[in-house]
Short mmCIF file of C-alpha atoms in Angstrom, two decimals:
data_model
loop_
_atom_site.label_atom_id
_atom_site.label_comp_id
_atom_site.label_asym_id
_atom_site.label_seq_id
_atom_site.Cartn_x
_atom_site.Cartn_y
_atom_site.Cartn_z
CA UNK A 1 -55.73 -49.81 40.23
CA UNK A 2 -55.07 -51.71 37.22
CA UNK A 3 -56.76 -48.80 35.19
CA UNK A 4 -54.90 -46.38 36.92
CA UNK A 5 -51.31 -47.69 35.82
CA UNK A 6 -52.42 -48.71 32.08
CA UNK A 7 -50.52 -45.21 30.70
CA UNK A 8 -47.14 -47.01 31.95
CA UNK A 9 -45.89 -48.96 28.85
CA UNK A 10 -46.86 -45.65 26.69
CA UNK A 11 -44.28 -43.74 29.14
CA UNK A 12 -41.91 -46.62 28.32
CA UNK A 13 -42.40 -46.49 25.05
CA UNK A 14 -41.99 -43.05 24.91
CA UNK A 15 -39.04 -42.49 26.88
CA UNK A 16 -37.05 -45.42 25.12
CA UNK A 17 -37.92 -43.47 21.96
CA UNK A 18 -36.87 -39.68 23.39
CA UNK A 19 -33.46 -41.66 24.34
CA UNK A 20 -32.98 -43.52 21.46
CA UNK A 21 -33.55 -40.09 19.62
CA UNK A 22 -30.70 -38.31 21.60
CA UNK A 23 -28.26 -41.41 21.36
CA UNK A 24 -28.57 -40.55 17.28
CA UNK A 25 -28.29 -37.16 17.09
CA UNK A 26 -25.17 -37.27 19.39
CA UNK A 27 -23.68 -40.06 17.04
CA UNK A 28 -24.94 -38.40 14.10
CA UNK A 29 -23.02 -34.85 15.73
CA UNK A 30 -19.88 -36.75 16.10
CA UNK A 31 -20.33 -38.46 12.81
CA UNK A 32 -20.45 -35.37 11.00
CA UNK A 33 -17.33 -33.79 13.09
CA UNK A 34 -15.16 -36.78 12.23
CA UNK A 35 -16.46 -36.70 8.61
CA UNK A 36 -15.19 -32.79 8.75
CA UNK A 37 -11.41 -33.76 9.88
CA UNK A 38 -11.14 -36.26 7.59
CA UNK A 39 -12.39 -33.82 5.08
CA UNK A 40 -9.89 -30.99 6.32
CA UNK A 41 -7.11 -33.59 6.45
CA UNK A 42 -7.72 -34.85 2.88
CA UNK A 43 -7.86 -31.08 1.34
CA UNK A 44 -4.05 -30.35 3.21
CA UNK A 45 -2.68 -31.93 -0.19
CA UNK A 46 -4.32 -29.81 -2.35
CA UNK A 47 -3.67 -26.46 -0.37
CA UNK A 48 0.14 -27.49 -0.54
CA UNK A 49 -0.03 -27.81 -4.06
CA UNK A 50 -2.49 -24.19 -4.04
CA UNK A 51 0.86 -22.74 -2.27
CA UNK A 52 3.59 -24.09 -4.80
CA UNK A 53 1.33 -22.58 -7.62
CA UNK A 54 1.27 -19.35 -5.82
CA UNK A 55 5.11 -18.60 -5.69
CA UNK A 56 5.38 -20.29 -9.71
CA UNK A 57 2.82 -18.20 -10.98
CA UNK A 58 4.12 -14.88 -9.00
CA UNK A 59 7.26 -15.27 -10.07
CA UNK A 60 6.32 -15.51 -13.19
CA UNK A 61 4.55 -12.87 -13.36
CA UNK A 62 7.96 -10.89 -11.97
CA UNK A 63 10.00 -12.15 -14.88
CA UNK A 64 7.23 -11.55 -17.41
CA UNK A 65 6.55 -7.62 -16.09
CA UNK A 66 10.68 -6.91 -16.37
CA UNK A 67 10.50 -8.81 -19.91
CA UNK A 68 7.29 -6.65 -21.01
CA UNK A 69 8.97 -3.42 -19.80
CA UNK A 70 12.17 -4.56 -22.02
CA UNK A 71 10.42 -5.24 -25.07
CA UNK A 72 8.20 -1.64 -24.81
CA UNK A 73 11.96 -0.05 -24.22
CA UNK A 74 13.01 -2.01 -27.23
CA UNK A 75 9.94 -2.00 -29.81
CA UNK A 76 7.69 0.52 -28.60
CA UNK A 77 4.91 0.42 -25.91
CA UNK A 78 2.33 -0.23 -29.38
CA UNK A 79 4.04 -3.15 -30.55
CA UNK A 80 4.03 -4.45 -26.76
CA UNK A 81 0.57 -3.63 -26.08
CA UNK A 82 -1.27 -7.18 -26.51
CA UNK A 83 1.54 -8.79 -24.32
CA UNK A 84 1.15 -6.22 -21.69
CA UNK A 85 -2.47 -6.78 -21.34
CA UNK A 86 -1.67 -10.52 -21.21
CA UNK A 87 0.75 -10.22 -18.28
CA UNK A 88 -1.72 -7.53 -16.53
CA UNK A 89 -4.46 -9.90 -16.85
CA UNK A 90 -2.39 -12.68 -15.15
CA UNK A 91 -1.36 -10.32 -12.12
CA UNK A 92 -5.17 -9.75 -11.84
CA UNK A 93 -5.75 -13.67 -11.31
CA UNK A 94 -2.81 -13.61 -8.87
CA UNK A 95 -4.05 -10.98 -6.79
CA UNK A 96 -7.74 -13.02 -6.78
CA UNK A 97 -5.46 -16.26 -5.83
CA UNK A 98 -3.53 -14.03 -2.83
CA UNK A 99 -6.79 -12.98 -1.76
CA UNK A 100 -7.76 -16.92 -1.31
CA UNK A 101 -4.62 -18.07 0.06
CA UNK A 102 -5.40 -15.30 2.97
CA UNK A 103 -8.60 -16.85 3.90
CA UNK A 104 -6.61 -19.97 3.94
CA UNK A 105 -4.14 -18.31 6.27
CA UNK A 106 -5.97 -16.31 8.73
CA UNK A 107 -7.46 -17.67 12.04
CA UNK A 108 -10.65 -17.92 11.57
CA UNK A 109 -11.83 -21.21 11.28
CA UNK A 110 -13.38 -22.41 8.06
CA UNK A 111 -15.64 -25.84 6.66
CA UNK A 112 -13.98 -28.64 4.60
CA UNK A 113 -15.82 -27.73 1.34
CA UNK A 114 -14.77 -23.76 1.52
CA UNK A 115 -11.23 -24.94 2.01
CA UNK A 116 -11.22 -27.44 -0.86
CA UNK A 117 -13.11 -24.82 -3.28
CA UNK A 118 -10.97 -22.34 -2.20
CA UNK A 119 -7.71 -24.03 -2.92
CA UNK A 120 -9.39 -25.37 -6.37
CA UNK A 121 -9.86 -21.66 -7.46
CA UNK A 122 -6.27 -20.76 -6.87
CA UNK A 123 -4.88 -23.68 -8.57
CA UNK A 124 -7.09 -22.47 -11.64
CA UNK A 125 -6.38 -18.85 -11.47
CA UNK A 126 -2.77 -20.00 -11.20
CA UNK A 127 -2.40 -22.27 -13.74
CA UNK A 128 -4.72 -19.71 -15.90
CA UNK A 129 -1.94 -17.01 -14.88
CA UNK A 130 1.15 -18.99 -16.01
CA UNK A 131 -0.78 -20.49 -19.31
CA UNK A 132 -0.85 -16.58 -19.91
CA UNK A 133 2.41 -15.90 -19.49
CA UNK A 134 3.52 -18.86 -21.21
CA UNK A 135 1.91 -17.28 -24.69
CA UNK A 136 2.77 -13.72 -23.79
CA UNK A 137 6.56 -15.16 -23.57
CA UNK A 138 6.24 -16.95 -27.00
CA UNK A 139 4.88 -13.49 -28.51
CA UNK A 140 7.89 -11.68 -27.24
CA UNK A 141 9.96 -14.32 -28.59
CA UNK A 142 8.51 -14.65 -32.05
CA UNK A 143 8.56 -10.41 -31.96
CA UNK A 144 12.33 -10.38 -30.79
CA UNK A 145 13.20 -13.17 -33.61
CA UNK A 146 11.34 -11.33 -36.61
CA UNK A 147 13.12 -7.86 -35.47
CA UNK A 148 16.27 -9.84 -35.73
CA UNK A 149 15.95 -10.87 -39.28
CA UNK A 150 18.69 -13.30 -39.27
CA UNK A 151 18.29 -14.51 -35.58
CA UNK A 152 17.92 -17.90 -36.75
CA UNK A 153 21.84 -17.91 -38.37
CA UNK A 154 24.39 -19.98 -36.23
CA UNK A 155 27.14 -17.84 -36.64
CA UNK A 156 25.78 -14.85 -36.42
CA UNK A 157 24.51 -15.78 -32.65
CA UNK A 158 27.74 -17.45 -32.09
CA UNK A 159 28.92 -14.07 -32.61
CA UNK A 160 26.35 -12.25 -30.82
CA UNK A 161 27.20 -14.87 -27.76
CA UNK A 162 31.25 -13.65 -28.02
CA UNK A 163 29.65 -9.66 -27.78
CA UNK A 164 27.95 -10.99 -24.40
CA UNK A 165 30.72 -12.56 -22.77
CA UNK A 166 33.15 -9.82 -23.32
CA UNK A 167 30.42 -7.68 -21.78
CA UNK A 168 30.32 -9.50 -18.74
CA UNK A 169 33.63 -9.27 -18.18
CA UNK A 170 33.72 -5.53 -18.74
CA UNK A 171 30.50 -5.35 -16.21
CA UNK A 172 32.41 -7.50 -13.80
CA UNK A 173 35.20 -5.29 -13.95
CA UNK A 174 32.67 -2.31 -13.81
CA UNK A 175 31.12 -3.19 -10.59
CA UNK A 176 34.75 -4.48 -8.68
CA UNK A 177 35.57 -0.36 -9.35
CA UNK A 178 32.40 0.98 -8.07
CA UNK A 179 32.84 -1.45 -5.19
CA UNK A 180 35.33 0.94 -3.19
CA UNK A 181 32.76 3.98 -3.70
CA UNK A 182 29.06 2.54 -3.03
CA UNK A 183 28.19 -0.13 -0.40
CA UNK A 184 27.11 -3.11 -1.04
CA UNK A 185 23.26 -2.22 -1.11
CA UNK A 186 23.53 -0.06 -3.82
CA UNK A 187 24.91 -2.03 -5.94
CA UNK A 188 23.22 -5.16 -5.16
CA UNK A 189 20.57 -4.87 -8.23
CA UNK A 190 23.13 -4.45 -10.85
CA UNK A 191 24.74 -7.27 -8.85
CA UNK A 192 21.59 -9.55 -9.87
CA UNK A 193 21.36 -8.59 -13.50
CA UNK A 194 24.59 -9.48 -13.74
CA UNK A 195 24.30 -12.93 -12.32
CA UNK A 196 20.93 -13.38 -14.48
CA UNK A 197 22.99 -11.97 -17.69
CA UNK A 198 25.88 -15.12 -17.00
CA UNK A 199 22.81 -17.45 -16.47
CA UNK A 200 21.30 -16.04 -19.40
CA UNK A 201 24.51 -16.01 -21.35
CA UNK A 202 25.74 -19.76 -20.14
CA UNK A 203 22.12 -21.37 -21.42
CA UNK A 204 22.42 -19.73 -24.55
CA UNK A 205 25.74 -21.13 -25.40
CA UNK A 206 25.11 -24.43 -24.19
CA UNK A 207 21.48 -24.26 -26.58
CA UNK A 208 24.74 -22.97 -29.34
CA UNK A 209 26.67 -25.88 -28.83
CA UNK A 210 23.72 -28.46 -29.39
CA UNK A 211 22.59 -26.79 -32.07
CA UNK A 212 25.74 -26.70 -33.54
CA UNK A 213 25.94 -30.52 -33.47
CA UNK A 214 22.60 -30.99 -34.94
CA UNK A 215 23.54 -28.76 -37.95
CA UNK A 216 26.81 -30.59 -38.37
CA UNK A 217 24.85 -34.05 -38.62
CA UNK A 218 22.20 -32.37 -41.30
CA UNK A 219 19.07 -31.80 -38.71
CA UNK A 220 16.71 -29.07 -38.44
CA UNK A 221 18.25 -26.81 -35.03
CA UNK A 222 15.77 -23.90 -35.43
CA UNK A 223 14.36 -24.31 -31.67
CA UNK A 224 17.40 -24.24 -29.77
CA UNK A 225 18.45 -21.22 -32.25
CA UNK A 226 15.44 -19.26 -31.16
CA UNK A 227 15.98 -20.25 -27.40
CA UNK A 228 19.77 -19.10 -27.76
CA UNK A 229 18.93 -15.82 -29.53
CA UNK A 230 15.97 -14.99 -26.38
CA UNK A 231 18.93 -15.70 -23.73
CA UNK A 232 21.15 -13.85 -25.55
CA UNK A 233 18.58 -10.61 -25.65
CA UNK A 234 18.24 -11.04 -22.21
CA UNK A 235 21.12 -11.32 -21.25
CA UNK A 236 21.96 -8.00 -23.18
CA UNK A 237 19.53 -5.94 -21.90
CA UNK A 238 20.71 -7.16 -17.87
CA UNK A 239 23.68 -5.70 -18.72
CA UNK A 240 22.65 -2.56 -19.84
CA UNK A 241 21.25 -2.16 -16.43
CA UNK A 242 24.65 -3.15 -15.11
CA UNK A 243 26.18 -0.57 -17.71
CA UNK A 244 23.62 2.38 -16.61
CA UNK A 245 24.95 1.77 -12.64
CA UNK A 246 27.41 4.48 -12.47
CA UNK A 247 25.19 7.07 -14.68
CA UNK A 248 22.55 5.83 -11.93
CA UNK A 249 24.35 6.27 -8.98
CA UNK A 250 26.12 9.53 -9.70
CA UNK A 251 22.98 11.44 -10.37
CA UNK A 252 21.46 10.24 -7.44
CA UNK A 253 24.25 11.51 -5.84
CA UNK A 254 24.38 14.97 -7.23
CA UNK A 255 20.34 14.79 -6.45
CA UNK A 256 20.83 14.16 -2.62
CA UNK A 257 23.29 17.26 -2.78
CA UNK A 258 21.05 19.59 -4.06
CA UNK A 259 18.45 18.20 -1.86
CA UNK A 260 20.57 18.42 1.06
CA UNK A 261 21.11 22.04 0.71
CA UNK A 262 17.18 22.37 0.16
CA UNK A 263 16.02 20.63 3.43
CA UNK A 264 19.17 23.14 5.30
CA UNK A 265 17.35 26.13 3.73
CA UNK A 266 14.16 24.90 4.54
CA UNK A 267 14.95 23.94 8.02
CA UNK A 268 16.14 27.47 8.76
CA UNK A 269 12.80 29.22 7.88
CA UNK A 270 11.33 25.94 9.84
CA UNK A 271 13.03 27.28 12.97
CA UNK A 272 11.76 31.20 12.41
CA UNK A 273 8.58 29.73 11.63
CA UNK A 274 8.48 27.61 14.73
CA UNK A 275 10.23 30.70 17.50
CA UNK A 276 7.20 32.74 16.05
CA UNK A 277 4.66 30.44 16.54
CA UNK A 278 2.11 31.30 19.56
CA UNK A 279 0.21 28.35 19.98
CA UNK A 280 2.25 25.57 22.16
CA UNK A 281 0.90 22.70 20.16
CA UNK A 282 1.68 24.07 16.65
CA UNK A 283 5.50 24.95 17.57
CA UNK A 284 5.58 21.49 19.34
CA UNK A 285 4.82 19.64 16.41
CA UNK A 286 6.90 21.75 14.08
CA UNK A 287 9.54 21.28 16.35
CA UNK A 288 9.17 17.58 16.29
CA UNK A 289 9.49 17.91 12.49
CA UNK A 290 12.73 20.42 12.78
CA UNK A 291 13.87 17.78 14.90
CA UNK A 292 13.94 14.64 12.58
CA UNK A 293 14.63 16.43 9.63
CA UNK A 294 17.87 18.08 11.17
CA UNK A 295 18.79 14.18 12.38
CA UNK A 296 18.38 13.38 8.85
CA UNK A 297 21.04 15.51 7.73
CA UNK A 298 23.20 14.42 10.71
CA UNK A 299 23.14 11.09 9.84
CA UNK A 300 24.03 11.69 5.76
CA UNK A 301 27.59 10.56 6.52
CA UNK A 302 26.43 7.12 7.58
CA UNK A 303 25.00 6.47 4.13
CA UNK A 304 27.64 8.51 1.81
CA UNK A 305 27.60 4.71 -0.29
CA UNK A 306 24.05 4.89 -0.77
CA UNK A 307 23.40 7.90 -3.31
CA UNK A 308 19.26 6.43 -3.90
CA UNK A 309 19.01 5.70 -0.21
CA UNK A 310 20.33 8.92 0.63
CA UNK A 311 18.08 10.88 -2.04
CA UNK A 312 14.63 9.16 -0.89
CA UNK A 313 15.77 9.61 2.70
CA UNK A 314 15.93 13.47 2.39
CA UNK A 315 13.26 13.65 0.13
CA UNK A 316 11.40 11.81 2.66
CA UNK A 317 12.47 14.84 5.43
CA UNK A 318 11.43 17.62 3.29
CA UNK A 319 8.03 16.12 2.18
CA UNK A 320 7.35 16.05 6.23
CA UNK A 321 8.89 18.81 7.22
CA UNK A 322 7.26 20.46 4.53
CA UNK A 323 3.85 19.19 5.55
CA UNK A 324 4.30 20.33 9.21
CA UNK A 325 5.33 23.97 8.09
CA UNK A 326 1.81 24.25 6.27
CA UNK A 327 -0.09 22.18 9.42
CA UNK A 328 1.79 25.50 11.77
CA UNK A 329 1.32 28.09 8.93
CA UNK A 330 -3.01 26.84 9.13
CA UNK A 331 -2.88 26.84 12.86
CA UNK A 332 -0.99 30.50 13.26
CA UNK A 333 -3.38 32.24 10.38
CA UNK A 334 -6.59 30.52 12.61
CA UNK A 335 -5.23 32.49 15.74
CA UNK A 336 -4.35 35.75 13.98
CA UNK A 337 -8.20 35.51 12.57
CA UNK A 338 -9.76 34.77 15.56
CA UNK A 339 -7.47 37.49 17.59
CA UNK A 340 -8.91 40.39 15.06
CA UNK A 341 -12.23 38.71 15.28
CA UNK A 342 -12.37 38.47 18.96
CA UNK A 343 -13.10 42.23 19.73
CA UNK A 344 -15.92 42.71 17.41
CA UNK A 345 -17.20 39.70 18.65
CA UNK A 346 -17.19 40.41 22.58
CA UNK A 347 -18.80 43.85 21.42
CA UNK A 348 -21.84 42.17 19.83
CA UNK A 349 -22.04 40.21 22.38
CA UNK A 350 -22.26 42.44 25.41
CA UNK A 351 -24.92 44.54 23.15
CA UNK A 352 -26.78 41.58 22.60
CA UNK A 353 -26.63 40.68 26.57
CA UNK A 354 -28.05 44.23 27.13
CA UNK A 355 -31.08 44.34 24.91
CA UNK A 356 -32.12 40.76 26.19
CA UNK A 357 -31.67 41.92 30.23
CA UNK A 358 -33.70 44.71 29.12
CA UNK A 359 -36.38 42.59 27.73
CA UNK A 360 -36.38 40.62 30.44
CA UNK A 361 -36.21 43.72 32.99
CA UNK A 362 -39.65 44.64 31.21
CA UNK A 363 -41.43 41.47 31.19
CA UNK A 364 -40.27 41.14 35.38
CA UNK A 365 -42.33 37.94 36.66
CA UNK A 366 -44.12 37.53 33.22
CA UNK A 367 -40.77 36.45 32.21
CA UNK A 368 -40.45 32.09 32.37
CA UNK A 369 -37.54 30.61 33.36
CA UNK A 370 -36.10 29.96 29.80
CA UNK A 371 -35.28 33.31 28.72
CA UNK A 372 -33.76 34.08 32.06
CA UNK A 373 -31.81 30.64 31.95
CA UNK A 374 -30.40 31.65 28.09
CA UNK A 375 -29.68 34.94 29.67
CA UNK A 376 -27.33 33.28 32.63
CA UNK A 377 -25.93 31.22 30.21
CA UNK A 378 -24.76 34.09 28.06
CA UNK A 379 -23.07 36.17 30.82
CA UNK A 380 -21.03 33.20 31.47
CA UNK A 381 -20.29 32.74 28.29
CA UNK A 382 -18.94 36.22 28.19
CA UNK A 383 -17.21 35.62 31.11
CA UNK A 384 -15.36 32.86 29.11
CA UNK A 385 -14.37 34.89 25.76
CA UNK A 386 -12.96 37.96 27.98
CA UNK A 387 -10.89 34.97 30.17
CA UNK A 388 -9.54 32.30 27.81
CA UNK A 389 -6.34 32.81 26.75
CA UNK A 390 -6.82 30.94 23.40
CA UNK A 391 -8.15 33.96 20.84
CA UNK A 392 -9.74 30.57 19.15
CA UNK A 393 -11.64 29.51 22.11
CA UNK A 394 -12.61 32.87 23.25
CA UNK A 395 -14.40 33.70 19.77
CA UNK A 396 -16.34 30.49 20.05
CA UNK A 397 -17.46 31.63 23.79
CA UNK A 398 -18.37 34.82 22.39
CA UNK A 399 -20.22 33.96 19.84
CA UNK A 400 -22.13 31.05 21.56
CA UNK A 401 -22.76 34.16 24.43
CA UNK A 402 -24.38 35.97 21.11
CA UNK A 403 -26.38 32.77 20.49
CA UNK A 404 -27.47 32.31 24.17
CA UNK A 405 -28.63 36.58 24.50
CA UNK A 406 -30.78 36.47 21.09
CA UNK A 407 -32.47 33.35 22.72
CA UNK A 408 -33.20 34.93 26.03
CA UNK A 409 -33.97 37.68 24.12
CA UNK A 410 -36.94 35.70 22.22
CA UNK A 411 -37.93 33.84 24.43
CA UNK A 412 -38.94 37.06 26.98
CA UNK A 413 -40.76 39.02 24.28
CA UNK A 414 -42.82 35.83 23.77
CA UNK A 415 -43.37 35.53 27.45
CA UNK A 416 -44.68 38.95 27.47
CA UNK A 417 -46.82 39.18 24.59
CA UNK A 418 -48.73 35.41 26.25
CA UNK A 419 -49.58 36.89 29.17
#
């Protein structure tokens, strides 16, 4: 008996061990999933900070693109050409930084370390970004300043500042006349150049006035010079937009007109097109096109202040309408084919049919089931093509009837010449 329970304190043993096993790899589990909260909580800051990067550098990048299309306008797209690739490459970090944020973003749920490397890479593609447009916006301004020759001369951008404000008060005056003849949407980007061209204009004479007071006193003013004379340029070239709003707006007017009349003409063969049409589902859907390209033109009164609205609207209609006269135009030439097509077809078919019953006739029993299953097969599918109303699907029973008699056809000579 005593020999017989010796193995009882190695059971013990053992099964104190198994447990004490389990007890650590449950701690160790819940170990680890406190360690990754703690780790999730602690990244939160830098995410926050990945975010406020994200909207600095993009809109830098916005200013910087407007400022690069300016100084192309202004010098040439040659002169411009290192800056442009400088603000390109910075919109090609952003885009990898958006990317990042997204997996950030989305639902699905993600470990401590790919959150904190993820939110490290878009603080450095971020901060690489506006480090690029930083020196891309010096360029520009050291370009703008040589082209100026005497851009560094305090009366001369005194002067230049005068120019500017009596231009915004002639663009003020500009918009409050269009105001009765365009709503408020159309004018609302001239609107915005001309509040950046009095922000613009406001910093550059306050830069004026301090470096006025430095120059009075003896000491060197040349930065706030240079910043003056960049406001000043851009606050010029907002209000040539502002200036260009009428031209603008009138031409897009006289465009919608002319496309107006377009779409009516169009819409009129649309309709002939669509009463001719035989197939249901191609005048349906041309229909539906006629339809919302005739509600465009109904609704042009609602938008009579919107001249680019308007345009893009109707050129909008016509490019679908347009596309849905060619989709019926396919669909009617397909019928007309298969119409001529379909009596040539039916006659080859019901020749075909005849030489394979004939083979089959000859063979009698010798003849397997196959051929005289293809054979079945193609007398239905004659049946079809002389029945179906759709020229398109009676072609294809036709021809498959053709198919079906040249197998049968085959298949009984082979029969005959086994046995």
């Amino acid at each position: 008996m005593p020999e017989a329970l010796s193995w009882l304190p190695s059971l013990v043993v053992f099964g104190v061990a198994a447990v004490a096993l389990v007890a650590a790899a449950v701690g160790l589990r819940r170990l680890g999933a406190r360690r990754e909260l703690a780790d999730l909580s602690a990244g939160r800051d830098a995410e926050v900070r990945a975010k406020q990067l994200i909207v600095q550098a993009d809109e830098a990048v916005r200013d910087a693109e407007r400022e690069v299309a300016f100084a192309e306008a202004q010098f040439g797209a040659p002169a411009a050409r290192e800056t442009r690739v400088a603000v390109d490459r910075a919109r090609g970090w952003l885009r990898e930084a958006f990317l990042l944020q997204q997996r950030l973003d989305d639902a699905e749920p993600d470990t401590a370390a790919e959150r904190r490397s993820w939110a490290s890479r878009i603080d450095e593609l971020c901060r690489s970004a506006l480090g690029a447009i930083e020196r891309a916006s010096a360029e520009l301004g050291d370009r703008r300043r040589q082209e100026r020759g005497a851009g560094d001369e305090l009366p001369a951008l005194q002067h230049d500042a005068e120019t500017v404000g009596r231009r915004l008060v002639a663009a003020e005056t500009l918009l409050g006349e269009l105001a009765p003849r365009y709503a408020e949407t159309a004018l609302a980007a001239a609107s915005a150049a001309l509040a950046r061209a009095e922000a613009k204009h406001a910093r550059a004479g306050t830069a004026l006035a301090e470096a006025g007071a430095l120059v009075g006193q003896g000491r060197p003013a040349a930065p706030l010079l240079a910043e003056a004379a960049d406001e000043l340029d851009g606050a010029g070239r907002e209000l040539d937009a502002v200036d260009a709003v009428e031209g603008l707006l009138d031409a897009a007017g006289a465009e919608a007109g002319r496309e107006a009349a377009q779409l009516a003409e169009e819409l009129a063969r649309a309709r002939e097109e669509r009463d001719a049409q035989t197939d249901p589902d191609s005048a349906a859907a041309l229909g539906a096109a006629v339809g919302e390209a005739s509600a465009v033109l109904a609704a042009r009164p609602a938008h009579r202040g919107e001249p680019l609205l308007d345009r893009d609207r109707l050129q909008a209609a016509r490019d679908r309408l347009e596309v849905a006269r060619a989709a019926a135009r396919t669909a009617q030439h397909r019928l007309d084919g298969a119409q001529s097509a379909l009596g040539g077809a039916i006659s080859i078919a019901e020749s075909q049919l005849r030489v394979a019953a004939a083979a089959v006739d000859r063979g009698r029993s010798r003849v397997g089931a196959a051929a005289r299953t293809r054979l079945a097969e193609a007398e239905r599918q004659l049946q079809i093509a002389r029945q179906e109303a759709d020229p398109v699907a009676a072609l294809d029973a036709a021809r498959r009837a053709s198919a079906r008699a040249s197998d049968a056809e085959a298949l009984a000579l082979y029969d005959g010449l086994g046995t």
